[in-house]
């Protein structure tokens, strides 16, 4: 009887989940089906300036839970776990171990030549202690990370010293080149880099971006950069402009990058008018968005970002509504609304609202 009650309870959860309304967007099709949800219950549940794109387009599947995007299920994207066993790569590090540290390795073949390389982590297992991080990964505190090539030559990755990295990372496998993203935290700030191997040397494949903001694969040819900023709220300060003030309210801004010549680049973008938006396809804009003051940003992956704000006597609260053009290009579909506002170019935005004097 107890087993029957448990079965009915789980079945009810599945039916409820299948009835949940999902928002469709982009040049994408939803691939979540009830069968996949059933299987996931049985299996272990686990997760330059902007420019230079060649009018690229995307064809990937996203999830939209809790304002995050997770990678599509793909045979080319795999999880790779930190190997704590001693090996030839860890032995290649000539320096003595720091007190209290061990060595472990992410073993890869990034140039797809049949010979392995490794990222050797020196550190120890420890929870990063971040109150709002929502993943289920285990973490290592990093004293240092060295890349060890197939000839056992070592290269120190200096940006990771003093950080925490997850013991499970993502590997995007290609026929002639593969990529690994190494994500974690420094303090409360997310960090991440995407690496590959070119001409037997390690290569940073997001050279126009710094380490801050995690970089996660959508497919083996596209990543999302979660830029972190404090721009959700701005206090009212008479005589000042928003561009002069420091904002508050932590937010993650989602920028898509595409693969070109072995590196990932941000899609080209431009500011457009509401009329230009409607020329491409019909759009349903929520009442809270004042189109007379909103900013419309069109990106080459058929993404439309609408920056808008709400104001009271205390200050400004910013939001960005993110739309994608439907696969048949017949409508703009809302994917999600996030706190803060997106830039047209990195750290550069000519939105008039930011430069108007408060009165």
XYZ file of C-alpha atoms in Angstrom:
359
model
C 0.000 0.000 0.000
C 2.821 2.394 0.886
C 4.428 1.708 -2.499
C 1.103 2.371 -4.272
C 0.658 5.705 -2.486
C 4.221 6.707 -3.421
C 3.564 5.791 -7.064
C 0.372 7.880 -7.167
C 2.190 10.829 -5.569
C 5.050 10.714 -8.108
C 2.576 10.302 -10.990
C 0.769 13.420 -9.793
C 4.017 15.384 -9.828
C 4.728 14.254 -13.407
C 1.261 15.222 -14.620
C 1.530 18.625 -12.946
C 4.950 19.264 -14.483
C 3.726 18.283 -17.945
C 0.883 20.746 -17.622
C 3.207 23.647 -16.819
C 3.119 26.378 -19.449
C 6.516 27.039 -21.044
C 7.386 30.109 -23.104
C 8.557 29.401 -26.650
C 11.267 31.586 -28.149
C 14.112 31.984 -30.635
C 14.825 29.778 -33.640
C 14.239 26.928 -31.297
C 11.926 24.059 -30.599
C 11.139 22.793 -27.134
C 12.461 19.293 -26.731
C 11.133 18.657 -23.251
C 8.537 15.925 -23.356
C 6.751 14.054 -20.622
C 8.804 10.951 -21.425
C 11.996 12.895 -20.709
C 10.536 14.100 -17.416
C 9.592 10.526 -16.505
C 13.115 9.377 -17.306
C 14.655 12.205 -15.277
C 12.732 11.019 -12.219
C 14.176 7.562 -12.623
C 17.704 8.785 -13.408
C 19.854 11.008 -11.231
C 18.739 14.672 -11.476
C 21.669 16.939 -11.827
C 22.537 20.982 -14.452
C 35.420 42.881 -27.954
C 32.915 45.084 -28.076
C 29.918 43.278 -29.324
C 30.487 42.729 -33.019
C 32.296 40.952 -35.815
C 29.555 38.409 -36.352
C 28.728 37.196 -39.820
C 24.973 37.453 -39.399
C 25.074 34.090 -37.695
C 21.952 32.409 -36.418
C 21.335 29.834 -33.725
C 19.281 26.707 -33.513
C 19.391 25.536 -29.924
C 17.019 24.561 -27.141
C 16.929 26.412 -23.844
C 15.156 26.061 -20.517
C 13.577 29.023 -18.742
C 13.373 28.165 -15.057
C 14.289 30.814 -12.468
C 15.619 33.185 -15.147
C 18.466 30.913 -16.132
C 19.406 29.167 -19.347
C 20.753 25.638 -19.265
C 22.453 23.771 -22.070
C 20.459 21.659 -24.460
C 20.926 17.922 -24.228
C 23.605 17.163 -26.768
C 25.774 14.164 -27.481
C 28.636 16.610 -28.118
C 28.492 18.203 -24.644
C 29.631 16.051 -21.765
C 30.397 16.443 -18.089
C 34.003 15.850 -17.116
C 34.879 15.139 -13.495
C 37.999 15.952 -11.545
C 40.168 12.821 -11.350
C 41.792 12.643 -7.920
C 44.090 9.752 -8.782
C 47.805 10.414 -9.213
C 48.882 10.341 -12.889
C 51.662 11.400 -15.263
C 50.156 14.880 -15.590
C 50.053 15.596 -11.862
C 53.588 14.199 -11.554
C 54.733 16.712 -14.193
C 54.272 19.582 -11.724
C 57.754 20.048 -10.314
C 56.929 22.417 -7.444
C 56.226 21.024 -4.004
C 52.615 20.775 -2.950
C 51.346 23.628 -0.810
C 50.504 22.622 2.745
C 47.123 20.918 3.016
C 46.691 20.628 -0.759
C 46.266 17.688 -3.113
C 46.372 17.459 -6.912
C 43.618 16.313 -9.252
C 43.134 16.500 -13.009
C 40.621 17.186 -15.750
C 42.014 14.886 -18.466
C 41.076 15.921 -22.031
C 42.078 15.672 -25.682
C 41.289 19.197 -26.883
C 43.106 18.999 -30.240
C 41.504 15.620 -31.012
C 44.808 14.020 -31.994
C 44.422 10.964 -29.785
C 46.893 12.225 -27.151
C 45.621 13.553 -23.834
C 46.349 16.811 -22.050
C 45.227 17.797 -18.562
C 44.302 20.696 -16.319
C 45.937 19.875 -12.994
C 44.296 21.522 -9.994
C 46.208 22.005 -6.770
C 43.920 22.630 -3.820
C 41.399 20.881 -1.634
C 37.692 20.157 -1.460
C 35.749 22.968 0.215
C 32.316 24.559 -0.036
C 32.637 28.112 -1.411
C 30.093 29.298 1.170
C 28.055 31.432 -1.215
C 24.550 31.870 0.211
C 22.735 32.316 -3.106
C 24.468 29.852 -5.435
C 21.910 27.315 -6.597
C 23.861 24.430 -8.092
C 24.526 21.033 -6.573
C 28.202 20.774 -7.531
C 31.043 20.020 -5.193
C 33.937 22.505 -5.217
C 37.664 22.677 -4.713
C 39.504 25.655 -3.325
C 42.229 26.426 -5.891
C 45.783 27.193 -4.910
C 46.725 27.003 -8.594
C 45.796 25.364 -11.904
C 48.382 24.253 -14.453
C 47.736 23.098 -18.011
C 49.928 20.113 -18.876
C 50.291 19.310 -22.571
C 50.845 15.888 -24.124
C 54.628 16.329 -23.764
C 54.125 17.164 -20.046
C 55.086 20.826 -20.452
C 53.235 23.011 -17.923
C 51.512 26.414 -18.177
C 50.204 28.201 -15.083
C 46.660 29.631 -15.365
C 47.128 32.636 -13.100
C 43.518 33.879 -12.999
C 42.269 30.982 -10.881
C 44.485 31.451 -7.822
C 42.323 31.799 -4.721
C 39.126 30.767 -6.503
C 36.710 27.873 -6.123
C 35.978 25.653 -9.118
C 33.387 22.935 -9.538
C 34.657 19.361 -9.587
C 32.449 18.727 -12.640
C 32.879 20.875 -15.754
C 31.568 20.900 -19.341
C 33.387 19.507 -22.371
C 32.170 20.299 -25.902
C 33.582 17.715 -28.302
C 34.184 18.392 -31.998
C 35.703 16.324 -34.781
C 38.928 18.336 -34.959
C 38.767 20.504 -31.838
C 37.154 20.286 -28.422
C 36.549 22.912 -25.733
C 36.374 22.852 -21.948
C 34.722 25.505 -19.794
C 36.144 25.883 -16.294
C 33.648 27.703 -14.089
C 33.616 28.645 -10.439
C 33.672 31.603 -8.073
C 35.982 34.239 -6.671
C 34.213 35.523 -3.592
C 30.568 35.862 -4.633
C 31.462 36.571 -8.278
C 31.052 33.863 -10.880
C 34.117 33.214 -13.048
C 34.833 31.094 -16.091
C 36.997 30.603 -19.163
C 36.723 28.410 -22.246
C 39.908 26.679 -23.385
C 41.131 24.569 -26.270
C 44.477 23.557 -27.752
C 45.934 25.070 -30.935
C 49.347 24.109 -32.343
C 50.070 22.128 -29.171
C 49.536 25.190 -26.940
C 46.673 26.065 -24.637
C 44.320 28.689 -26.070
C 41.830 30.988 -24.326
C 38.821 30.802 -26.639
C 37.015 33.863 -25.218
C 39.904 36.333 -25.608
C 37.706 39.442 -25.681
C 36.210 38.639 -22.260
C 37.829 38.637 -18.844
C 37.461 35.759 -16.402
C 34.440 37.237 -14.609
C 31.040 35.778 -15.396
C 30.562 32.061 -15.950
C 30.591 30.762 -19.540
C 28.351 27.789 -20.272
C 27.775 25.772 -23.423
C 24.437 25.919 -25.234
C 25.826 23.665 -27.962
C 29.291 22.773 -29.220
C 29.258 26.020 -31.254
C 27.632 28.466 -28.832
C 28.030 29.592 -25.228
C 26.239 31.970 -22.881
C 28.259 34.435 -20.836
C 26.611 35.321 -17.525
C 28.005 38.828 -17.011
C 27.480 39.982 -13.440
C 26.724 43.602 -12.618
C 25.042 45.868 -10.083
C 22.495 47.733 -12.158
C 19.029 46.703 -11.057
C 18.424 49.731 -8.829
C 19.594 53.337 -8.827
C 18.740 55.756 -6.033
C 17.254 59.121 -6.937
C 19.851 61.893 -6.689
C 18.725 65.298 -7.930
C 21.007 66.900 -10.500
C 22.828 63.650 -11.282
C 22.551 61.297 -14.243
C 22.251 57.539 -13.913
C 25.540 57.112 -15.773
C 27.287 59.012 -12.952
C 25.897 56.803 -10.185
C 26.773 53.389 -8.856
C 23.845 51.001 -9.081
C 22.828 48.289 -6.671
C 20.959 45.023 -7.019
C 23.084 42.168 -8.291
C 22.044 40.811 -11.695
C 23.240 38.384 -14.357
C 23.159 39.625 -17.944
C 22.991 36.864 -20.572
C 25.124 37.368 -23.681
C 25.351 34.697 -26.389
C 28.606 33.949 -28.202
C 29.117 31.903 -31.357
C 32.111 29.884 -32.565
C 34.243 31.282 -35.371
C 37.769 30.187 -36.317
C 38.274 28.389 -33.026
C 37.150 31.278 -30.785
C 33.828 32.483 -29.392
C 32.544 35.942 -30.332
C 29.598 38.029 -29.182
C 26.865 38.490 -31.753
C 26.725 41.835 -33.502
C 24.045 44.155 -32.119
C 22.460 47.532 -32.769
C 19.854 49.804 -31.247
C 16.617 49.906 -33.269
C 13.204 51.561 -33.060
C 9.924 49.876 -32.199
C 8.863 50.335 -35.829
C 11.920 48.402 -37.018
C 11.081 45.652 -34.536
C 7.532 45.380 -35.871
C 8.780 45.332 -39.468
C 10.503 42.018 -38.734
C 7.535 40.420 -36.937
C 4.550 41.223 -34.677
C 5.323 41.619 -30.982
C 3.216 41.609 -27.828
C 4.714 44.095 -25.350
C 3.580 43.975 -21.700
C 1.796 47.017 -20.298
C 4.563 47.812 -17.821
C 6.970 48.637 -20.674
C 6.746 52.288 -21.776
C 7.864 52.090 -25.414
C 8.492 55.863 -25.487
C 11.423 55.474 -23.062
C 12.394 51.834 -23.605
C 15.536 50.804 -25.486
C 15.320 48.136 -28.216
C 18.490 46.131 -28.996
C 18.532 43.710 -31.938
C 21.228 41.037 -32.102
C 22.343 38.865 -34.997
C 21.053 35.673 -33.373
C 17.504 37.045 -33.758
C 17.426 38.120 -30.120
C 15.624 41.304 -29.101
C 16.436 42.896 -25.731
C 14.043 45.555 -24.438
C 15.513 47.644 -21.626
C 12.956 49.508 -19.534
C 12.553 50.971 -16.071
C 10.032 51.803 -13.398
C 10.513 54.982 -11.380
C 9.217 56.308 -8.073
C 10.342 59.058 -5.680
C 13.130 56.819 -4.361
C 14.767 55.887 -7.638
C 14.817 53.637 -10.702
C 14.322 49.897 -11.078
C 15.602 48.407 -14.353
C 14.517 45.298 -16.245
C 15.266 43.676 -19.591
C 12.655 41.676 -21.515
C 14.385 39.135 -23.770
C 12.598 38.011 -26.951
C 13.586 35.628 -29.720
C 12.217 35.512 -33.249
C 10.140 32.385 -33.826
C 11.504 29.692 -36.124
C 9.138 30.692 -38.930
C 10.008 34.378 -38.260
C 6.303 35.009 -37.746
C 6.432 36.518 -34.248
C 8.634 37.758 -31.449
C 8.302 35.377 -28.482
C 9.132 36.440 -24.935
C 11.679 34.143 -23.327
C 12.179 35.817 -19.951
C 12.525 39.116 -18.112
C 15.661 39.669 -16.054
C 16.734 42.363 -13.567
C 19.046 45.101 -14.863
C 19.640 46.335 -18.399
C 21.699 44.904 -21.261
C 24.383 46.783 -23.199
C 24.536 47.220 -26.947
C 28.325 47.147 -26.815
C 30.213 45.864 -23.799
C 30.265 48.532 -21.092
C 28.928 50.997 -23.641
C 25.325 52.083 -23.918
C 23.962 55.289 -25.440
C 20.464 54.831 -24.037
C 19.278 58.419 -23.483
C 17.682 57.545 -20.123
C 21.143 56.986 -18.627
C 22.280 60.516 -19.461
C 19.244 62.576 -18.526
C 19.633 64.815 -15.484
C 17.335 63.868 -12.604
C 14.923 66.583 -11.528
